[in-house]
Tab-separated table of C-alpha atoms in Angstrom:
chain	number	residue	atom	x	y	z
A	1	UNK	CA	0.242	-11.055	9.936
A	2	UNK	CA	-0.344	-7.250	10.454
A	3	UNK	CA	1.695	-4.356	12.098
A	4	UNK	CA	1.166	-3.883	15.758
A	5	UNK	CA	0.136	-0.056	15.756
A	6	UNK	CA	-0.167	2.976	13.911
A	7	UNK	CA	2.734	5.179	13.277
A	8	UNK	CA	5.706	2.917	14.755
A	9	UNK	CA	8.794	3.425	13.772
A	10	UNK	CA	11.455	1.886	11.186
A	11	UNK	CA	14.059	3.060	9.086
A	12	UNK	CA	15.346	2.380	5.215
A	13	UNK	CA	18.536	0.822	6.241
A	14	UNK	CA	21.767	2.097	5.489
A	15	UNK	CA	23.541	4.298	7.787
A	16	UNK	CA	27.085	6.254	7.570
A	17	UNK	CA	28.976	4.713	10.594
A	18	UNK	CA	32.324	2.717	9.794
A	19	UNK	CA	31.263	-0.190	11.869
A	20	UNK	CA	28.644	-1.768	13.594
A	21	UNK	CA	29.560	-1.532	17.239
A	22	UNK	CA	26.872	-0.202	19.144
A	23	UNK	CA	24.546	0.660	16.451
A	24	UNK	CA	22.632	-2.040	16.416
A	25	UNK	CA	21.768	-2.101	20.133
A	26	UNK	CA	20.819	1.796	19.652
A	27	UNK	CA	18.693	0.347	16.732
A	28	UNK	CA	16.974	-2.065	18.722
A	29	UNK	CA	16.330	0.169	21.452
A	30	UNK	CA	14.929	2.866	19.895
A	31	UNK	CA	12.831	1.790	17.190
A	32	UNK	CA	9.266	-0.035	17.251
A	33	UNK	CA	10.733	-2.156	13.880
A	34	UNK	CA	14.443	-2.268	13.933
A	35	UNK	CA	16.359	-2.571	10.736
A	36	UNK	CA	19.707	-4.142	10.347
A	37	UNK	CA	22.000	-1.510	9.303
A	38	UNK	CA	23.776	-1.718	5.962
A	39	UNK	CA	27.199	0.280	5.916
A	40	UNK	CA	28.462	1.152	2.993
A	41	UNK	CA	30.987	3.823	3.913
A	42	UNK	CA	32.797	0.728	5.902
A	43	UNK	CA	33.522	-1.049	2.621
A	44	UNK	CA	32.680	-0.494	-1.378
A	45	UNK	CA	31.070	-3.876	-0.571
A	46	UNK	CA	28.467	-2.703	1.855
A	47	UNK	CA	26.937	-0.870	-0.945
A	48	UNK	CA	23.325	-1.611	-1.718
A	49	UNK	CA	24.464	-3.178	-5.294
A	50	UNK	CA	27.604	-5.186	-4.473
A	51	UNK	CA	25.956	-6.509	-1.061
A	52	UNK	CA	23.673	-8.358	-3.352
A	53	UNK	CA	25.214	-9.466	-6.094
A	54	UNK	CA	27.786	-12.390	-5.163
A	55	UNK	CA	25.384	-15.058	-6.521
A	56	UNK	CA	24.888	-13.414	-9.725
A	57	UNK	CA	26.451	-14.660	-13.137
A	58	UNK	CA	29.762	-13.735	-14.201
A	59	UNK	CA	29.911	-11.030	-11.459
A	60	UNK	CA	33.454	-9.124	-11.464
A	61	UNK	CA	33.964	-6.615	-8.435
A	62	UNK	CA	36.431	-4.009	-8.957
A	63	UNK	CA	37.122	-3.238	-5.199
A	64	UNK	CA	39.762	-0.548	-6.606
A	65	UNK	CA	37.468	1.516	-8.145
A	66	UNK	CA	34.256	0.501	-6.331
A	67	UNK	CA	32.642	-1.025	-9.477
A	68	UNK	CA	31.171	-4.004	-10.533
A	69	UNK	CA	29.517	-5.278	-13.418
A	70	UNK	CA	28.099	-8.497	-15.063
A	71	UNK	CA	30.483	-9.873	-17.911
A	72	UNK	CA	28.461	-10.724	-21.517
A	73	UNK	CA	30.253	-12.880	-23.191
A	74	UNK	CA	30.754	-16.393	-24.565
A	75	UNK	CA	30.795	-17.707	-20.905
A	76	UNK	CA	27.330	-15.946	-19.582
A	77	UNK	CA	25.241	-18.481	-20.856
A	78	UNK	CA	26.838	-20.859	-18.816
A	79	UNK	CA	27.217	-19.270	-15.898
A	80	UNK	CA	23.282	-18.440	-15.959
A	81	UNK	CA	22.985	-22.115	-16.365
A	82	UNK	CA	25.317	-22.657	-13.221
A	83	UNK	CA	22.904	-20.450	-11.465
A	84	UNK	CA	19.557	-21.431	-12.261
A	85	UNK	CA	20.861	-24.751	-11.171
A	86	UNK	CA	21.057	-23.520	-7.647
A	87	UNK	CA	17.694	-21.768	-7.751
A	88	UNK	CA	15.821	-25.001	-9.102
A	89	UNK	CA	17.611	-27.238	-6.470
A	90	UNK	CA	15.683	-24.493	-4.161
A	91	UNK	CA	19.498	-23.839	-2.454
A	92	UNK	CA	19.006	-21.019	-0.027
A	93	UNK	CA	22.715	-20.941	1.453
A	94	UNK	CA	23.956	-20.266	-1.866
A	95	UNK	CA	22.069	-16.547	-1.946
A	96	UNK	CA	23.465	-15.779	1.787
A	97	UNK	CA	24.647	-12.361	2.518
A	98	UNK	CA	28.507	-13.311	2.389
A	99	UNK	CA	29.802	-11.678	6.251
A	100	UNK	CA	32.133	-9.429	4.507
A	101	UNK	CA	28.856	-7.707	2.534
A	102	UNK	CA	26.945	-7.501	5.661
A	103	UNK	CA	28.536	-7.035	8.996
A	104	UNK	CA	25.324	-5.155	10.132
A	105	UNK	CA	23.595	-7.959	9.245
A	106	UNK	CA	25.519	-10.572	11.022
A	107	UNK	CA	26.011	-7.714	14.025
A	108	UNK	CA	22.217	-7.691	14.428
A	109	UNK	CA	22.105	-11.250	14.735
A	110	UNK	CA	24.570	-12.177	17.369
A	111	UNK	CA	22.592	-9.035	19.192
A	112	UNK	CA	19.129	-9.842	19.048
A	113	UNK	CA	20.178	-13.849	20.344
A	114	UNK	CA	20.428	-11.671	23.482
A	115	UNK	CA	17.448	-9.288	22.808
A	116	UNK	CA	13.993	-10.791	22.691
A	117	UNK	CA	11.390	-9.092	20.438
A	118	UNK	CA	8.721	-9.524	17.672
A	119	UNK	CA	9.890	-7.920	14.496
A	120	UNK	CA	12.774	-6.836	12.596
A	121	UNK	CA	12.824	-5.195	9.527
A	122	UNK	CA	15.141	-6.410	6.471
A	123	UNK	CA	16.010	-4.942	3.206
A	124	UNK	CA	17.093	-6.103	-0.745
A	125	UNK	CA	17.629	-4.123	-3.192
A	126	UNK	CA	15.457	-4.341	-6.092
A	127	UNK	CA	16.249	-5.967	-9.715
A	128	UNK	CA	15.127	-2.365	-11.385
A	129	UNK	CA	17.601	-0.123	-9.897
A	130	UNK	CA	20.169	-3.234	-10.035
A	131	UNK	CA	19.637	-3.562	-12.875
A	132	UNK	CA	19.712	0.119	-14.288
A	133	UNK	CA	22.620	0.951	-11.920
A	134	UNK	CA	24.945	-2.562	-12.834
A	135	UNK	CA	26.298	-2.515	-16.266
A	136	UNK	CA	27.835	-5.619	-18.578
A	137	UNK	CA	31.449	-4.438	-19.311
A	138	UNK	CA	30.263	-2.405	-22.141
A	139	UNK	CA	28.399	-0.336	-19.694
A	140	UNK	CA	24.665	-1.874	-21.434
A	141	UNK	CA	22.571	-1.919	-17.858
A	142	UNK	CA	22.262	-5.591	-17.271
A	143	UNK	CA	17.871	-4.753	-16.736
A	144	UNK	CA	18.103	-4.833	-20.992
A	145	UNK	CA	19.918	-8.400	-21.462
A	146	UNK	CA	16.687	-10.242	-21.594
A	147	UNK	CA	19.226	-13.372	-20.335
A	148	UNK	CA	19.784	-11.480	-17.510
A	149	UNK	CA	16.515	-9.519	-16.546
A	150	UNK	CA	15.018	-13.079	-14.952
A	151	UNK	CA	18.247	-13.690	-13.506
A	152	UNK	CA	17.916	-10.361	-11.190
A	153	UNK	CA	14.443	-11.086	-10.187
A	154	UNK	CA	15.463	-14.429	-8.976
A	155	UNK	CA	18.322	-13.270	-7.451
A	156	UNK	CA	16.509	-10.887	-5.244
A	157	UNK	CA	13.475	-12.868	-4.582
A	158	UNK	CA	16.227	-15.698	-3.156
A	159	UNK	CA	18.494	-13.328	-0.929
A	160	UNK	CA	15.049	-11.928	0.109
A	161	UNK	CA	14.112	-15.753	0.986
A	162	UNK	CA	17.634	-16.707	3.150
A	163	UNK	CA	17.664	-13.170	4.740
A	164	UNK	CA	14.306	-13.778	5.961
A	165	UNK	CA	14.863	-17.116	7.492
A	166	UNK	CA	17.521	-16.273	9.308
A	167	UNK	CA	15.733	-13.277	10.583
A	168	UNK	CA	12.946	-15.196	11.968
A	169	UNK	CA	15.544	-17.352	13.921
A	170	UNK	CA	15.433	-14.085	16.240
A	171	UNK	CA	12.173	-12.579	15.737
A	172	UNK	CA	9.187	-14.346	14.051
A	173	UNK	CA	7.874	-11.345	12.382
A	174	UNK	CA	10.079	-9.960	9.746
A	175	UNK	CA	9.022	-6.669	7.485
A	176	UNK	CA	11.245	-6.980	4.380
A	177	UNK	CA	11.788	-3.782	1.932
A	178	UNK	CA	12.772	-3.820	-1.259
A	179	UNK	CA	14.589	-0.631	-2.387
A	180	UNK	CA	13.733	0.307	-5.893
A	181	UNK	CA	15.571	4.552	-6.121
A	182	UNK	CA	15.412	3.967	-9.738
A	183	UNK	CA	11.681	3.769	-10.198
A	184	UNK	CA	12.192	7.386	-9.567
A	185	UNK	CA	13.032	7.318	-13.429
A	186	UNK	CA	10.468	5.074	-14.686
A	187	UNK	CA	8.706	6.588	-17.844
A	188	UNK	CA	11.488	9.047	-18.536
A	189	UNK	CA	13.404	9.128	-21.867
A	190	UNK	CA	16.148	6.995	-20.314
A	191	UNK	CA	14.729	4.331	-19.008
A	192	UNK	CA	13.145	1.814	-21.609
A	193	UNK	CA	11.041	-0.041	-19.595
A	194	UNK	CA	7.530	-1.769	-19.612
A	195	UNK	CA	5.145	-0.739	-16.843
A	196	UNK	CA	3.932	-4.556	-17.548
A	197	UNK	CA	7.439	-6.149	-16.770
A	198	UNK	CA	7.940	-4.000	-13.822
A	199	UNK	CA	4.997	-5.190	-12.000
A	200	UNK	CA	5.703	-8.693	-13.156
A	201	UNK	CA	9.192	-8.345	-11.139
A	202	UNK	CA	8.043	-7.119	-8.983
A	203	UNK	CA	5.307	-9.716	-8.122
A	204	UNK	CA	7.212	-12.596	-8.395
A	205	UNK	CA	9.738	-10.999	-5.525
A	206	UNK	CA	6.771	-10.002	-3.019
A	207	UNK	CA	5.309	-13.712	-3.716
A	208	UNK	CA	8.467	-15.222	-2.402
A	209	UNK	CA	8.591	-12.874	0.668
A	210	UNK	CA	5.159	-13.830	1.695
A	211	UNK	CA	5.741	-17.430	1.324
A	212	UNK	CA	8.726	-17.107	3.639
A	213	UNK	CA	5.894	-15.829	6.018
A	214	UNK	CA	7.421	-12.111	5.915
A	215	UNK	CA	5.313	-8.754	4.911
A	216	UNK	CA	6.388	-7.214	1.982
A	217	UNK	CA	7.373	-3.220	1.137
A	218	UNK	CA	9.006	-1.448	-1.642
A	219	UNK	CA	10.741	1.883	-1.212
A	220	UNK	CA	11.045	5.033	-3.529
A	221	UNK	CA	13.128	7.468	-2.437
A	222	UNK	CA	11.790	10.250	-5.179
A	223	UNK	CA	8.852	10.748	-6.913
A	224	UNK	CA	7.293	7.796	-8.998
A	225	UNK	CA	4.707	6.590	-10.918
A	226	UNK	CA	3.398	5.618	-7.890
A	227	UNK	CA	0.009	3.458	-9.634
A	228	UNK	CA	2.769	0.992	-10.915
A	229	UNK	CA	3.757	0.244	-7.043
A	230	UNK	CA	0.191	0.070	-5.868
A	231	UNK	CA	-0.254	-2.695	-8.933
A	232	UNK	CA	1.926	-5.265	-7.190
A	233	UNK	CA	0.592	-7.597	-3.850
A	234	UNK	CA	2.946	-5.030	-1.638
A	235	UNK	CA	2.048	-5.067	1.752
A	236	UNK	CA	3.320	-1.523	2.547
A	237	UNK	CA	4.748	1.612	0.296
A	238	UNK	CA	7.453	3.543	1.337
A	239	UNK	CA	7.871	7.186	0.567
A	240	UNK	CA	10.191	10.523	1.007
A	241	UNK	CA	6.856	12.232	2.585
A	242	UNK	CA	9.127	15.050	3.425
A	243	UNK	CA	9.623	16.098	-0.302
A	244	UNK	CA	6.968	13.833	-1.940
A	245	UNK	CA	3.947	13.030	0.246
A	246	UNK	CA	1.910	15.295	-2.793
A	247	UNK	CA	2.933	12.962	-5.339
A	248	UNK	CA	0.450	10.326	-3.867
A	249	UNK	CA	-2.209	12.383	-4.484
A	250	UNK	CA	-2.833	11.726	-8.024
A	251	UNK	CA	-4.020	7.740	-7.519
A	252	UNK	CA	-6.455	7.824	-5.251
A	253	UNK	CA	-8.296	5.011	-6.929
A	254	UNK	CA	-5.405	3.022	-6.748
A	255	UNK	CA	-4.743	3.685	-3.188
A	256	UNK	CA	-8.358	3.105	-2.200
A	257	UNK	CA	-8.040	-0.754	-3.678
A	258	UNK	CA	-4.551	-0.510	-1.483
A	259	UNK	CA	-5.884	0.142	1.497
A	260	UNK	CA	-9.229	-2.187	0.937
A	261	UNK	CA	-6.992	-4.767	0.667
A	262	UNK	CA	-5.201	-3.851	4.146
A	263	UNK	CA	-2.179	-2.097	2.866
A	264	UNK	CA	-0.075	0.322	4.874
A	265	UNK	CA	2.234	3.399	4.005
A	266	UNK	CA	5.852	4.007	5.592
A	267	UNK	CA	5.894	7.817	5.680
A	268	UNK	CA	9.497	9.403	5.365
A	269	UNK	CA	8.433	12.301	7.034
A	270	UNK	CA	12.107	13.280	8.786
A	271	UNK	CA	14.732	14.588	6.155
A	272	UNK	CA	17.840	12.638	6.326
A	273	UNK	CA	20.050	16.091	5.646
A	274	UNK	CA	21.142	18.740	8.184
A	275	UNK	CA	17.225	20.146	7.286
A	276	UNK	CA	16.775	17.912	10.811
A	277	UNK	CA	18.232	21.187	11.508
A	278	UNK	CA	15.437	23.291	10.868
A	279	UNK	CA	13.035	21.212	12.275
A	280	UNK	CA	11.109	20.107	15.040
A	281	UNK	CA	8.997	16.920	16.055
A	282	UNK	CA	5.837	18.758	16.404
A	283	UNK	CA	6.669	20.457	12.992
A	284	UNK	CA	7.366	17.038	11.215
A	285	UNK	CA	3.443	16.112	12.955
A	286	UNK	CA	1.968	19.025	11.468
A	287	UNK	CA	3.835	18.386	8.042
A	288	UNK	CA	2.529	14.971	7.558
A	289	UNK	CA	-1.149	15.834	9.079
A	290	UNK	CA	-1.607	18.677	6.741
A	291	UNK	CA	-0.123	16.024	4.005
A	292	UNK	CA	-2.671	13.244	4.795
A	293	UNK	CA	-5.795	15.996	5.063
A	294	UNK	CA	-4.407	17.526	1.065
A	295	UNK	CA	-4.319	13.149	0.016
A	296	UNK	CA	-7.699	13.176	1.484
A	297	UNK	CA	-9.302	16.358	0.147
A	298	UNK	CA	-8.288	15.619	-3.089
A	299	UNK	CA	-9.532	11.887	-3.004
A	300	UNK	CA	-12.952	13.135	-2.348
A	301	UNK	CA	-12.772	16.103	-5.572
A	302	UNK	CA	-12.171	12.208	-7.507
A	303	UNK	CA	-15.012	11.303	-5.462
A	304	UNK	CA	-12.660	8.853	-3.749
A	305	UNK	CA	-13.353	7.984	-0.539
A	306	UNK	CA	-9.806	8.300	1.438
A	307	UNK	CA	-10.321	9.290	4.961
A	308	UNK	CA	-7.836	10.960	7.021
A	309	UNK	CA	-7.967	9.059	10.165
A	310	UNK	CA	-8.128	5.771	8.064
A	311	UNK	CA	-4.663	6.949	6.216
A	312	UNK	CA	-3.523	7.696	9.903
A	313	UNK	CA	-4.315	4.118	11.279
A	314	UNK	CA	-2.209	2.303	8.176
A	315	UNK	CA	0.911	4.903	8.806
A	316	UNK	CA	4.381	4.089	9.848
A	317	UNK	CA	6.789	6.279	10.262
A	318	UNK	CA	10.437	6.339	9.052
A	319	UNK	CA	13.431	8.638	7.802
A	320	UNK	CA	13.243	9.925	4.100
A	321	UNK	CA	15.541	7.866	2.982
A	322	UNK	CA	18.647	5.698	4.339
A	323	UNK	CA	20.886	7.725	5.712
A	324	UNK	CA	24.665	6.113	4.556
A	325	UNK	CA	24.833	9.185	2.601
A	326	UNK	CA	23.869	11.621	5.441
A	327	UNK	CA	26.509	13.561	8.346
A	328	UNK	CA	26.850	11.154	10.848
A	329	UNK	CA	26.652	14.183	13.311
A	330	UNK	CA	22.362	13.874	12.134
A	331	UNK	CA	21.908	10.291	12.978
A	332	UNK	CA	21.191	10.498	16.267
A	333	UNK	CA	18.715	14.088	16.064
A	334	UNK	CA	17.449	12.388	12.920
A	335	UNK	CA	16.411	8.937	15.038
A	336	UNK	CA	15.226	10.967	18.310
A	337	UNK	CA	13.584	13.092	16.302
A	338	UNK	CA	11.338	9.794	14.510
A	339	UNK	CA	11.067	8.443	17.441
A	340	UNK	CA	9.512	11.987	19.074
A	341	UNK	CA	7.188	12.540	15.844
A	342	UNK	CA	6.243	8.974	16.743
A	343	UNK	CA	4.789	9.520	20.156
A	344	UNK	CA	3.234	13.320	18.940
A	345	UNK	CA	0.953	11.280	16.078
A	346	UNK	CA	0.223	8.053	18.312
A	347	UNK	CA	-1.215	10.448	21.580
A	348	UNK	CA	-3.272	12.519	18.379
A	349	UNK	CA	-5.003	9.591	17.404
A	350	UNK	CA	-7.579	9.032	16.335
A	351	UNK	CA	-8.240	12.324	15.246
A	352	UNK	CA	-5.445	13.869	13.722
């Protein structure tokens, strides 16, 4: 399987509306890949932590105070026991996206029964920001209970697994994204992590995707260490070009064996802010163009080969990041302008 065309569109996933009437129709009309939208503003369990985490272990949700956490006591070890037994029995329905987690999801369903197509996008949220960002009750991050750790990985790589089948009921080619924000702190003083174990996660998630017959991403919203990434089988790296697109600059070996082995890179090169503002289509062109020429130029001081119209022809295009946390009044200048930026880079090509 392989994307259709250079710089098409897609987005990250999550946007600010309170429902999901209309927006996935817009969604599907609009963009070359849609995504199904998550919505956390409509309910604390729309958020990209509690959406996923109704299989888990000794989960307790705190609707109240939009918390959850993972309880660590006498009873965990059971519990983990409880669940493994569902992931050796190979029991899909038991990792589905529970209706009340995912109305965009089920929304984008019932609409594309009625709207032919070839791909969708889907998204899961990844076991390193889970678990960094979900605590025991003690407030430990779950990530550091080696009990746990596996638990996460599996957890994702199954919701990854149902989400995609029942994706491909609509549309037989599914691009799934895992969102990882928190390998923005990977190798700081806070987070204790192995680069060795992150790949390893990593890995085993992707693996599942492709046997479900998907293509794999993984999304960063900041900058990363972005060699640890390019490490895994991902089919496609995601990126907040608009603030970042430098950062990728300083593995050019590693992206060289990325693209020889056919991967391709979602550039976030429209700010998900009132920046949209400020900007223009042909400005957001000229932003990522003068990006991919600086990823280039410095490639070849390595003596790397990267060239500029190769970069170009293994581009997508999306927003810099979801946009639940962004003005709703920007979603629609934010998608037209994508979808504008689009068409500008597509007519340049193949010399950009």
């Amino acid at each position: 399987m392989n994307l259709p065309a250079p710089y098409i569109t897609t987005t990250i996933g999550s946007f600010p509306h309170p429902s999901a009437d209309g927006l996935c129709e817009q969604l599907l009309a609009q963009l070359d890949i849609p995504a199904w939208p998550q919505l956390p503003r409509r309910t604390f369990y729309e958020n990209m932590y509690a959406q996923y985490a109704s299989a888990l272990p000794a989960v307790h949700f705190d609707a109240a105070n939009e918390k959850l956490h993972i309880c660590v006591d006498d009873n965990v070890l059971a519990a983990i026991e409880a669940f493994y037994t569902h992931y050796i029995a190979d029991d899909l329905d038991y990792f589905a996206l529970k209706q009340d987690h995912a109305a965009g999801f089920y929304a984008m369903l019932e609409v594309m029964a009625h709207a032919p197509g070839s791909w969708i996008k889907g998204q899961v949220t990844g076991p390193v920001s889970f678990g960094l960002t979900v605590t025991d009750q003690n407030g430990r991050a779950t990530l550091y209970h080696d009990e746990l750790a596996d638990v996460l990985t599996k957890n994702t790589a199954m919701h990854a697994r149902w989400q995609i089948a029942q994706l491909q009921v609509a549309r037989p080619n599914v691009l799934l994204f895992i969102d990882e924000p928190y390998m923005a702190a990977f190798g700081s003083a806070y987070v204790s992590l192995e680069r060795e174990a992150v790949v390893a996660m990593l890995t085993e998630i992707i693996d599942a995707v492709h046997a479900a017959g998907a293509l794999a991403g993984v999304h960063c919203c900041a900058n990363t260490d972005w060699s640890v990434l390019l490490a895994t089988p991902v089919d496609l790296l995601s990126l907040d070009a608009y603030g970042y697109l430098d950062t990728l600059a300083l593995y050019p070996a590693e992206l060289r064996a990325f693209l020889d082995r056919g991967g391709w890179i979602a550039w976030g090169i429209v700010p998900n802010t009132d920046a949209i503002t400020e900007e223009t289509p042909l400005r957001l062109a000229d932003r990522l163009r003068q990006g991919l020429h600086e990823i280039a130029d410095r490639a070849q001081r390595r003596e790397v080969d990267i060239g500029v119209e190769e970069l170009g022809t293994r581009s997508l295009l999306t927003p810099s990041c979801g946009l639940g946390p962004t003005d709703p009044v920007y979603v629609q200048p934010i998608l037209e302008s994508l979808v504008q930026t689009s068409e500008i880079l597509q007519t340049a090509q193949p010399s950009i």
